[in-house]
Structures are given as structure tokens and as C-alpha cells.
mmCIF file of C-alpha atoms in Angstrom:
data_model
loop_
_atom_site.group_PDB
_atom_site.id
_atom_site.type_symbol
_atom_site.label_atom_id
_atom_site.label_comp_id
_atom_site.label_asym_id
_atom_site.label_seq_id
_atom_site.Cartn_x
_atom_site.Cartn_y
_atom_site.Cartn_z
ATOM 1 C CA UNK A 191 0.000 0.000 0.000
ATOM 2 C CA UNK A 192 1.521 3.268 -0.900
ATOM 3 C CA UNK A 193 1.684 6.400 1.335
ATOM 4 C CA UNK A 194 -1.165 8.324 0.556
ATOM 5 C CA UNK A 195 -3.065 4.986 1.450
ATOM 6 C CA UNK A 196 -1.839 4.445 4.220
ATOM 7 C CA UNK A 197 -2.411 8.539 5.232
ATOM 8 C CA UNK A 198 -6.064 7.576 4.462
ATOM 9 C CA UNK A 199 -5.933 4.865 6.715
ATOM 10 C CA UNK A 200 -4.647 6.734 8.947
ATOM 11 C CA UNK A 201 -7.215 9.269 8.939
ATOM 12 C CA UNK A 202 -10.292 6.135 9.195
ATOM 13 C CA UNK A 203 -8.253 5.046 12.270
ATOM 14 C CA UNK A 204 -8.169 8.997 13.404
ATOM 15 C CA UNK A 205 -12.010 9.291 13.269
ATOM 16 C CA UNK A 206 -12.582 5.460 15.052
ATOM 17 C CA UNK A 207 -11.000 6.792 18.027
ATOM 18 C CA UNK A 208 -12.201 10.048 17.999
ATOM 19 C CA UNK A 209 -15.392 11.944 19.244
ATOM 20 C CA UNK A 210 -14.349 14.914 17.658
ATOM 21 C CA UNK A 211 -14.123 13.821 13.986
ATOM 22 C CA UNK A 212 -17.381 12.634 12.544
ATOM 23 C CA UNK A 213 -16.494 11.136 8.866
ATOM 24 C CA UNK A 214 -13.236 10.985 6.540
ATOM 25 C CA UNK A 215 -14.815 14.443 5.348
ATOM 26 C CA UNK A 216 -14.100 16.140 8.795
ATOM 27 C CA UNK A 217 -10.725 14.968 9.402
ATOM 28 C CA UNK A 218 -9.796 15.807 5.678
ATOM 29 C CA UNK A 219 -11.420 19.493 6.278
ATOM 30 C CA UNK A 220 -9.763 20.249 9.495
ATOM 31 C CA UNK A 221 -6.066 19.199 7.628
ATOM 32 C CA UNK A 222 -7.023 21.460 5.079
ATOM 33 C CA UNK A 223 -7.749 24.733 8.011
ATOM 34 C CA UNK A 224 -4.260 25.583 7.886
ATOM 35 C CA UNK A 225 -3.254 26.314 4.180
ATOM 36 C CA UNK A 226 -6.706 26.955 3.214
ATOM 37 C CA UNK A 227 -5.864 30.463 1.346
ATOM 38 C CA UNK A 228 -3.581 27.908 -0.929
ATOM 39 C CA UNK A 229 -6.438 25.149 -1.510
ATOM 40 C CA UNK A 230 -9.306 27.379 -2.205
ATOM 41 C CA UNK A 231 -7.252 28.623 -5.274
ATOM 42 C CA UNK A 232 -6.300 25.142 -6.058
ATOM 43 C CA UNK A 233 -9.670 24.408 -5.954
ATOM 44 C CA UNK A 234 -11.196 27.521 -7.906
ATOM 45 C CA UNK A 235 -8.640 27.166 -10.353
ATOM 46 C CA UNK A 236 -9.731 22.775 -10.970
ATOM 47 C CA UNK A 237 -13.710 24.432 -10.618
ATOM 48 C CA UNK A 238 -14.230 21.798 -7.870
ATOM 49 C CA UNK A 239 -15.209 22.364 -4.220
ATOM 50 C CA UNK A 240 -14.500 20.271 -1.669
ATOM 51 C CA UNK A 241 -16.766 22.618 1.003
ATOM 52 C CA UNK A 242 -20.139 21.825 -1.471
ATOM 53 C CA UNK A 243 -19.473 18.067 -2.273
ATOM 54 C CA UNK A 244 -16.355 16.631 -0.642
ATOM 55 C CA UNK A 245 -15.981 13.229 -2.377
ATOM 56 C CA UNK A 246 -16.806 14.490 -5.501
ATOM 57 C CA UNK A 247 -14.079 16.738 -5.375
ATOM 58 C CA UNK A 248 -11.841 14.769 -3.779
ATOM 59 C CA UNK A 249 -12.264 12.269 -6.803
ATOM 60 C CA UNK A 250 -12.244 14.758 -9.055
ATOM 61 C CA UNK A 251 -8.299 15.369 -7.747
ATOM 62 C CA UNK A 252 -7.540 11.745 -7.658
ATOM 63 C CA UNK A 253 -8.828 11.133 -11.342
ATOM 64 C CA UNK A 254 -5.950 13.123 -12.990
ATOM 65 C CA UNK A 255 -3.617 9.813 -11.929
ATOM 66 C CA UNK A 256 -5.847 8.026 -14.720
ATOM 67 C CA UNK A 257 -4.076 10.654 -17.424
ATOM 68 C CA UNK A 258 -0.754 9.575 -16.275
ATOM 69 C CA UNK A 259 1.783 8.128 -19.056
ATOM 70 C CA UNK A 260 2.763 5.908 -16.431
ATOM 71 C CA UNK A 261 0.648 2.504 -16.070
ATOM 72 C CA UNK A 262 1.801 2.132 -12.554
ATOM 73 C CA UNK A 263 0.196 5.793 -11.335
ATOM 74 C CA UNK A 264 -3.128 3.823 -12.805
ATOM 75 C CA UNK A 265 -3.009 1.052 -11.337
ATOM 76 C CA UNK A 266 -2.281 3.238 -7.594
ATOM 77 C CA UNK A 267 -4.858 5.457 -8.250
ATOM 78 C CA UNK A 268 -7.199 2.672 -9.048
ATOM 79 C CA UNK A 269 -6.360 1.331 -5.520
ATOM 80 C CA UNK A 270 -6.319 4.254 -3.847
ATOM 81 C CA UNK A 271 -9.902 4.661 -5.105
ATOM 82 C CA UNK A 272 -10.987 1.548 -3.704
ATOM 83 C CA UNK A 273 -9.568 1.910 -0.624
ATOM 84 C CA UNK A 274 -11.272 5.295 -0.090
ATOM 85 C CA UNK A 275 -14.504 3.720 -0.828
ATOM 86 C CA UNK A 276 -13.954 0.702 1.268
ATOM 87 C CA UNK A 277 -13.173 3.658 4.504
ATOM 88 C CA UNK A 278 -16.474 5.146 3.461
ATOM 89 C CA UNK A 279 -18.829 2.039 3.376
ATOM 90 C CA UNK A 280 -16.705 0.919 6.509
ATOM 91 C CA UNK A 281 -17.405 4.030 8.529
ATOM 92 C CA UNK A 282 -21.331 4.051 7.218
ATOM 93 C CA UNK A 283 -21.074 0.062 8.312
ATOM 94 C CA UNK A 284 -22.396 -0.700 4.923
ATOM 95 C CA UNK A 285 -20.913 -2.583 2.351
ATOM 96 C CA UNK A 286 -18.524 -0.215 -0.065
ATOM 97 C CA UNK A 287 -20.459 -1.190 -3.377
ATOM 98 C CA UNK A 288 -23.642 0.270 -1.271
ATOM 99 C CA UNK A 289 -24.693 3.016 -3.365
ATOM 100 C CA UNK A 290 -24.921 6.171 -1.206
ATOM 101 C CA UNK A 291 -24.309 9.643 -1.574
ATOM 102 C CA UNK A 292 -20.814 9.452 -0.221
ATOM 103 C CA UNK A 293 -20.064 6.246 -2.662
ATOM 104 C CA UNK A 294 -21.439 6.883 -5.571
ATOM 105 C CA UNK A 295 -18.201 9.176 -7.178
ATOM 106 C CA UNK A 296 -15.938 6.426 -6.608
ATOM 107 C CA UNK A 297 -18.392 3.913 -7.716
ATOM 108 C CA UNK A 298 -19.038 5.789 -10.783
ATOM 109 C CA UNK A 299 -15.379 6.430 -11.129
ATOM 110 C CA UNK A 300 -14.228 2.503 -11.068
ATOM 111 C CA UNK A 301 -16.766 1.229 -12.812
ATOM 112 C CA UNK A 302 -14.485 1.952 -15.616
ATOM 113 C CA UNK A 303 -11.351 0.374 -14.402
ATOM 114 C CA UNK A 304 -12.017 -1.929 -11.579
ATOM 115 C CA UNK A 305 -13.602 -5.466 -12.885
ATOM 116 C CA UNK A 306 -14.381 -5.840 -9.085
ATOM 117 C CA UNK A 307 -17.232 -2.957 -8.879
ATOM 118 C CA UNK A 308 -18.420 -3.981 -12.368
ATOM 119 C CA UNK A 309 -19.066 -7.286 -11.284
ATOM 120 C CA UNK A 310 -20.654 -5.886 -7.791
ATOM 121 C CA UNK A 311 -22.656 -2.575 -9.481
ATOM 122 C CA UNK A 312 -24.517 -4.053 -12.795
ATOM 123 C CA UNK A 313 -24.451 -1.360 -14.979
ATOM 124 C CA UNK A 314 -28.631 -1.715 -16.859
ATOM 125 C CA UNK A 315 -27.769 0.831 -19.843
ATOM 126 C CA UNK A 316 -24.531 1.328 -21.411
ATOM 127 C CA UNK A 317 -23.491 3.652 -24.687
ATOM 128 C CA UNK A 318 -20.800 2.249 -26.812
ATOM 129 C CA UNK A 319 -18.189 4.677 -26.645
ATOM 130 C CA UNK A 320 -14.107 4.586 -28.133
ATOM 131 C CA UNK A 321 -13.293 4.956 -24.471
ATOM 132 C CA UNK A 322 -14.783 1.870 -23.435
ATOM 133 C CA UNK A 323 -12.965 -0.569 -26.143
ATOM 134 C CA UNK A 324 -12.519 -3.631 -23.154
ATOM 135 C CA UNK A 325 -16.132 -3.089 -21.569
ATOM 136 C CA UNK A 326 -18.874 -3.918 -23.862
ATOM 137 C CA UNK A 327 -18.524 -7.363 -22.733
ATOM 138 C CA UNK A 328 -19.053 -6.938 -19.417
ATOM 139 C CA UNK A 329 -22.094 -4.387 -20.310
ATOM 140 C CA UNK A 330 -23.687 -6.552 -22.342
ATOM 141 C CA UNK A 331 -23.579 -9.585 -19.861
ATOM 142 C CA UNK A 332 -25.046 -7.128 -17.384
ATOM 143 C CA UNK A 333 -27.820 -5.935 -19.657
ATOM 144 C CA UNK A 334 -28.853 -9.412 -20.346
ATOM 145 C CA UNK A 335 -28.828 -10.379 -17.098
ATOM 146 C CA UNK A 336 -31.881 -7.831 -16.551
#
């Protein structure tokens, strides 16, 4: 697991024994208290807002490792992802492929790249698109399992 993992980790761990953090969100929000002159530019500049919708956002950050030239920074991202989204489905003691508001971005995220949450989250109704060259057979044994 790579740093920034295991600083998320770290954080799920942070709110468990805590009664003054409430969610990933909080902890996240309070780190961000003392540069956050520097971040609200960041975020301005990116048009994302981590005060309106914090996972959005937060994925919305993490998604630029899928541009990467390098398949490794990929591959981390992709679990990076999924270990966000396991912390948020284990802090809402729900399973992570639960669809719920804090979920769905990185659900709707990995769909693309993780055969895991394709297999978990059918997806019912799926455009052919040059993006998704390896997925149409996994869409279409969805769709005909409706």
C-alpha cells in the first residue's frame, strides 16, 4: 500500500477513536484549516469544491492519476480509489459497493477500471463509446442479465 493509502488509513483510524471527527470528510477538512488560502485557489482554479461536495471533489483530484503516461500511477490510483470507498462504506457500516451519496463518485469512477465494482454494481444501460474498447462485454452480460 503506498503512502497516501496508508495517510487515508490513517485518517479512518483517526475518526474510530475520535469523538471529535465525525467522517473521513471532517478529518480531511480540518487538515485542510491551515493552508486553506492555498487550496481554495487550487480548488477555484480545478472548478471543484470540496466545502459543497467533498468526495466528488476529492475524486475529481484523484482522477488526474488516470491521465498519467505511467501505467503504474493507474493502477495506484485505481487502488487508492478503492480503498477510499472501502473507509467510506466501513465508517457508514455498509458494504462499499452500497450506493450512497458518499459512494457513488468512486463507484461511478471505477466502474471503468475496476472489474471488481463492475461485477458488484450491474451497470442496466450502457453507450458504446471509443473509451470503453474492453467493456462492452461486461455491459452486455449485465444488460442481459436484466
Amino acid at each position: 500500500m503506498g503512502s497516501l493509502a496508508r495517510t487515508f488509513e490513517s485518517f479512518a483510524e483517526t475518526i474510530k477513536r475520535s469523538e471529535k471527527y465525525t467522517s473521513l470528510e471532517s478529518v480531511m477538512m480540518e487538515s485542510r484549516e491551515p493552508l486553506l488560502w492555498h487550496f481554495k485557489q487550487l480548488d477555484g482554479a480545478v472548478g471543484l469544491s470540496f466545502k459543497a461536495n467533498f468526495h466528488f471533489a476529492l475524486v475529481g483530484h484523484l482522477m488526474k492519476g488516470y491521465r498519467h503516461p505511467n501505467s503504474t500511477t493507474i493502477t495506484r490510483t485505481t487502488r487508492l480509489l478503492t480503498s477510499i470507498l472501502g473507509i467510506v462504506g466501513k465508517y457508514n457500516k455498509r458494504d462499499k459497493f452500497e450506493v450512497t451519496p458518499e459512494s457513488v463518485p468512486y463507484l461511478a469512477t471505477l466502474v471503468a477500471y475496476s472489474e471488481e465494482v463492475r461485477s458488484r454494481c450491474h451497470i442496466k444501460h450502457a453507450a458504446p463509446s471509443p473509451e470503453m474498447d474492453a467493456f462492452p462485454q461486461v455491459c452486455s452480460k449485465s444488460i442481459s442479465k436484466s
